[in-house]
Short mmCIF file of C-alpha atoms in Angstrom, two decimals:
data_model
loop_
_atom_site.label_atom_id
_atom_site.label_comp_id
_atom_site.label_asym_id
_atom_site.label_seq_id
_atom_site.Cartn_x
_atom_site.Cartn_y
_atom_site.Cartn_z
CA UNK A 661 101.06 157.63 169.95
CA UNK A 662 97.37 157.58 170.49
CA UNK A 663 95.03 154.67 169.89
CA UNK A 664 91.40 153.80 170.47
CA UNK A 665 89.97 150.33 171.09
CA UNK A 666 86.28 149.62 170.82
CA UNK A 667 85.90 146.22 172.37
CA UNK A 668 82.68 145.17 170.65
CA UNK A 669 82.12 145.26 166.90
CA UNK A 670 78.40 144.63 167.31
CA UNK A 671 76.02 144.97 170.24
CA UNK A 672 72.46 143.61 170.06
CA UNK A 673 70.01 144.98 172.61
CA UNK A 674 66.26 144.87 173.04
CA UNK A 675 64.26 148.04 172.60
CA UNK A 676 63.84 149.99 175.86
CA UNK A 677 66.72 148.09 177.47
CA UNK A 678 69.90 149.85 178.65
CA UNK A 679 73.10 149.70 176.63
CA UNK A 680 76.79 150.33 177.18
CA UNK A 681 79.30 150.66 174.35
CA UNK A 682 82.86 150.25 175.51
CA UNK A 683 85.86 152.35 174.55
CA UNK A 684 89.42 152.30 175.81
CA UNK A 685 92.16 154.65 174.71
CA UNK A 686 95.87 155.10 175.09
CA UNK A 687 97.77 158.34 174.94
CA UNK A 688 100.92 159.80 176.38
CA UNK A 689 99.44 163.27 176.70
CA UNK A 690 96.23 164.84 177.85
CA UNK A 691 93.48 164.11 175.40
CA UNK A 692 90.02 165.04 174.39
CA UNK A 693 87.51 162.25 173.90
CA UNK A 694 84.52 162.04 171.60
CA UNK A 695 81.67 159.77 170.64
CA UNK A 696 80.27 160.11 167.13
CA UNK A 697 77.23 158.37 165.64
CA UNK A 698 76.85 157.37 161.99
CA UNK A 699 73.36 156.54 160.74
CA UNK A 700 73.10 154.45 157.54
CA UNK A 701 74.43 156.29 154.50
CA UNK A 702 75.20 159.40 156.54
CA UNK A 703 78.28 161.19 157.78
CA UNK A 704 79.38 161.27 161.38
CA UNK A 705 77.52 163.35 163.95
CA UNK A 706 78.90 164.33 167.33
CA UNK A 707 77.07 162.73 170.27
CA UNK A 708 79.20 164.15 173.08
CA UNK A 709 82.71 165.11 174.03
CA UNK A 710 84.93 165.26 177.09
CA UNK A 711 87.37 168.13 177.32
CA UNK A 712 87.91 168.59 181.06
CA UNK A 713 86.00 168.97 184.30
CA UNK A 714 83.17 166.64 185.26
CA UNK A 715 83.87 163.08 184.26
CA UNK A 716 80.22 162.41 183.39
CA UNK A 717 79.33 163.94 180.08
CA UNK A 718 75.80 164.20 178.75
CA UNK A 719 75.12 164.31 175.03
CA UNK A 720 72.28 164.34 172.56
CA UNK A 721 69.52 161.74 172.26
CA UNK A 722 69.79 160.69 175.92
CA UNK A 723 73.35 159.35 175.68
CA UNK A 724 76.01 159.92 178.30
CA UNK A 725 79.60 158.82 178.80
CA UNK A 726 81.95 158.62 181.74
CA UNK A 727 85.64 159.43 181.53
CA UNK A 728 87.73 157.16 183.74
CA UNK A 729 91.37 158.20 183.71
CA UNK A 730 92.67 155.32 185.81
CA UNK A 731 91.08 152.76 183.50
CA UNK A 732 91.66 154.87 180.37
CA UNK A 733 88.07 154.31 179.38
CA UNK A 734 85.26 156.42 177.98
CA UNK A 735 82.21 154.12 177.83
CA UNK A 736 78.96 155.31 176.26
CA UNK A 737 75.64 154.53 177.93
CA UNK A 738 71.93 155.00 177.39
CA UNK A 739 69.34 153.86 179.94
CA UNK A 740 66.66 152.95 177.38
CA UNK A 741 67.32 152.52 173.67
CA UNK A 742 64.92 153.14 170.83
CA UNK A 743 64.76 151.65 167.36
CA UNK A 744 65.99 154.98 166.02
CA UNK A 745 69.30 154.45 167.83
CA UNK A 746 70.25 151.81 165.27
CA UNK A 747 73.56 153.10 163.95
CA UNK A 748 77.31 152.73 164.16
CA UNK A 749 79.05 154.44 167.05
CA UNK A 750 82.63 155.63 166.95
CA UNK A 751 84.82 156.55 169.87
CA UNK A 752 87.61 159.01 169.08
CA UNK A 753 90.58 160.57 170.82
CA UNK A 754 92.21 163.86 169.92
CA UNK A 755 95.23 165.82 170.98
CA UNK A 756 95.97 169.22 169.54
CA UNK A 757 96.79 167.88 166.08
CA UNK A 758 94.58 165.09 164.93
CA UNK A 759 91.63 162.93 165.81
CA UNK A 760 91.93 159.12 165.83
CA UNK A 761 88.84 156.96 165.51
CA UNK A 762 88.11 153.49 166.79
CA UNK A 763 86.79 150.80 164.46
CA UNK A 764 83.21 151.37 165.52
CA UNK A 765 80.45 149.45 167.28
CA UNK A 766 77.27 148.61 165.41
CA UNK A 767 74.22 148.87 167.65
CA UNK A 768 71.37 146.53 166.74
CA UNK A 769 68.04 147.24 168.36
CA UNK A 770 65.87 144.14 168.68
CA UNK A 771 62.07 144.53 168.75
CA UNK B 682 73.74 177.01 159.02
CA UNK B 683 74.57 174.89 156.00
CA UNK B 684 76.60 171.77 156.69
CA UNK B 685 79.55 170.25 154.89
CA UNK B 686 78.60 169.50 151.30
CA UNK B 687 80.09 166.63 149.33
CA UNK B 688 79.56 165.36 145.82
CA UNK B 689 78.96 162.97 144.28
CA UNK B 690 77.23 160.73 146.84
CA UNK B 691 78.06 157.56 144.94
CA UNK B 692 80.59 156.65 142.28
CA UNK B 693 81.40 153.38 140.54
CA UNK B 694 84.53 153.17 138.41
CA UNK B 695 86.75 150.51 136.94
CA UNK B 696 90.22 149.94 138.30
CA UNK B 697 92.90 152.12 136.75
CA UNK B 698 90.38 154.87 136.04
CA UNK B 699 90.56 158.23 137.76
CA UNK B 700 87.98 159.87 140.01
CA UNK B 701 87.55 163.17 141.83
CA UNK B 702 85.51 164.14 144.86
CA UNK B 703 84.47 167.62 145.86
CA UNK B 704 83.90 169.13 149.31
CA UNK B 705 82.58 172.51 150.42
CA UNK B 706 83.13 173.04 154.15
CA UNK B 707 81.03 175.08 156.54
CA UNK B 708 81.48 178.78 155.86
CA UNK B 709 84.29 180.27 157.90
CA UNK B 710 85.86 176.96 158.89
CA UNK B 711 89.61 177.17 158.50
CA UNK B 712 90.41 173.49 158.78
CA UNK B 713 89.33 170.83 156.31
CA UNK B 714 89.90 167.09 156.57
CA UNK B 715 89.56 164.16 154.17
CA UNK B 716 88.99 160.76 155.74
CA UNK B 717 88.83 157.30 154.16
CA UNK B 718 86.40 154.85 155.76
CA UNK B 719 86.77 151.27 154.60
CA UNK B 720 83.85 148.98 155.38
CA UNK B 721 84.05 147.72 158.94
CA UNK B 722 86.68 150.24 159.99
CA UNK B 723 86.77 153.69 161.52
CA UNK B 724 87.61 156.76 159.48
CA UNK B 725 91.30 157.20 158.68
CA UNK B 726 92.70 160.67 158.12
CA UNK B 727 94.14 161.13 154.64
CA UNK B 728 94.93 164.83 154.64
CA UNK B 729 94.31 167.92 156.77
CA UNK B 730 94.34 171.49 155.48
CA UNK B 731 94.61 174.68 157.50
CA UNK B 732 93.23 177.34 155.14
CA UNK B 733 94.99 176.43 151.89
CA UNK B 734 98.08 174.85 153.47
CA UNK B 735 98.64 171.17 154.19
CA UNK B 736 99.03 170.38 157.90
CA UNK B 737 99.20 166.59 157.71
CA UNK B 738 99.26 164.26 154.71
CA UNK B 739 101.32 161.49 156.25
CA UNK B 740 98.74 158.81 155.44
CA UNK B 741 97.90 159.96 151.93
CA UNK B 742 99.13 157.49 149.27
CA UNK B 743 100.83 160.17 147.26
CA UNK B 744 101.59 157.95 144.29
CA UNK B 745 97.90 157.88 143.41
CA UNK B 746 96.03 160.30 145.67
CA UNK B 747 96.17 164.09 145.49
CA UNK B 748 94.18 166.85 147.14
CA UNK B 749 94.02 170.58 146.90
CA UNK B 750 92.32 173.51 148.55
CA UNK B 751 93.39 176.36 146.35
CA UNK B 752 91.45 179.29 147.79
CA UNK B 753 91.19 178.01 151.32
CA UNK B 754 87.53 177.14 150.89
CA UNK B 755 86.39 174.11 148.90
CA UNK B 756 88.59 171.13 148.19
CA UNK B 757 88.97 168.26 145.74
CA UNK B 758 90.41 164.82 146.34
CA UNK B 759 91.58 162.84 143.33
CA UNK B 760 92.57 159.23 142.84
CA UNK B 761 94.53 158.30 139.74
CA UNK B 762 94.70 155.42 138.96
CA UNK B 763 92.18 153.74 141.24
CA UNK B 764 92.74 150.30 142.75
CA UNK B 765 90.22 147.81 144.07
CA UNK B 766 91.33 148.51 147.64
CA UNK B 767 90.33 152.16 147.24
CA UNK B 768 86.70 151.13 147.55
CA UNK B 769 85.51 153.04 150.60
CA UNK B 770 83.50 156.00 151.79
CA UNK B 771 85.41 159.26 151.55
CA UNK B 772 84.37 161.70 154.23
CA UNK B 773 85.09 165.38 154.28
CA UNK B 774 84.99 167.29 157.55
CA UNK B 775 85.68 170.83 158.68
CA UNK B 776 86.32 172.61 161.94
CA UNK B 777 86.44 176.26 162.90
CA UNK B 778 90.09 176.08 163.82
CA UNK B 779 92.38 173.09 164.20
CA UNK B 780 91.63 170.34 166.68
CA UNK B 781 93.36 172.08 169.55
CA UNK B 782 91.18 172.37 172.61
CA UNK B 783 88.83 169.68 171.45
CA UNK B 784 87.31 171.64 168.59
CA UNK B 785 84.49 169.65 167.02
CA UNK B 786 84.79 168.41 163.44
CA UNK B 787 81.61 168.51 161.33
CA UNK B 788 81.24 165.80 158.71
CA UNK B 789 79.64 165.66 155.29
CA UNK B 790 77.54 162.70 154.16
CA UNK B 791 80.44 161.14 152.31
CA UNK B 792 81.08 159.77 148.84
CA UNK B 793 80.81 156.01 148.49
CA UNK B 794 83.36 154.82 145.93
CA UNK B 795 83.19 151.35 144.43
CA UNK B 796 86.09 150.23 142.26
CA UNK B 797 85.33 147.20 140.09
#
């Protein structure tokens, strides 16, 4: 069975500072990994995804994530955050059948 | 390209009443999903359709929840009777095919249900 653990429920960070949102997964088969963002009162929007190949994946809005198979992690990073990045971020894992979401990490940008 | 459309955006009902949500997926998308997102949690899959057939409804509380996708396009999700714990955001999503190969799911804005 698959599962996703997002280690931090909330992450405060100052504007223009770097941020890392952590995600660990477990699965008995090869998986695909995703990060979605949810702005207030909106649905989920795909930030980036890892299917295969290069372990460093670049997404929209300056975000990137690195797939680490040995540590079963897929952490999301941004070198300099903006107030507009205030949102909830969900890590997700998928096999061929379904997609399982983590509980989410709320990113607070401090002025 | 139009996105996934959901209505209504907000709904407040009393417990034991019934409610229905509507979803129109992106044109041409074969797979449609309904997720329940309780405050502070990630989305949980309730039901997955492939065209008009059910692929997975293992987490759908079938004693009170029902969903249909009669013509393989739009879908309705119904709760009857509602309980307080059904208060959540109900998200509809669609994908071109199933999730095989890492196909992306596109989400609607959701319907926020409050049961009082």
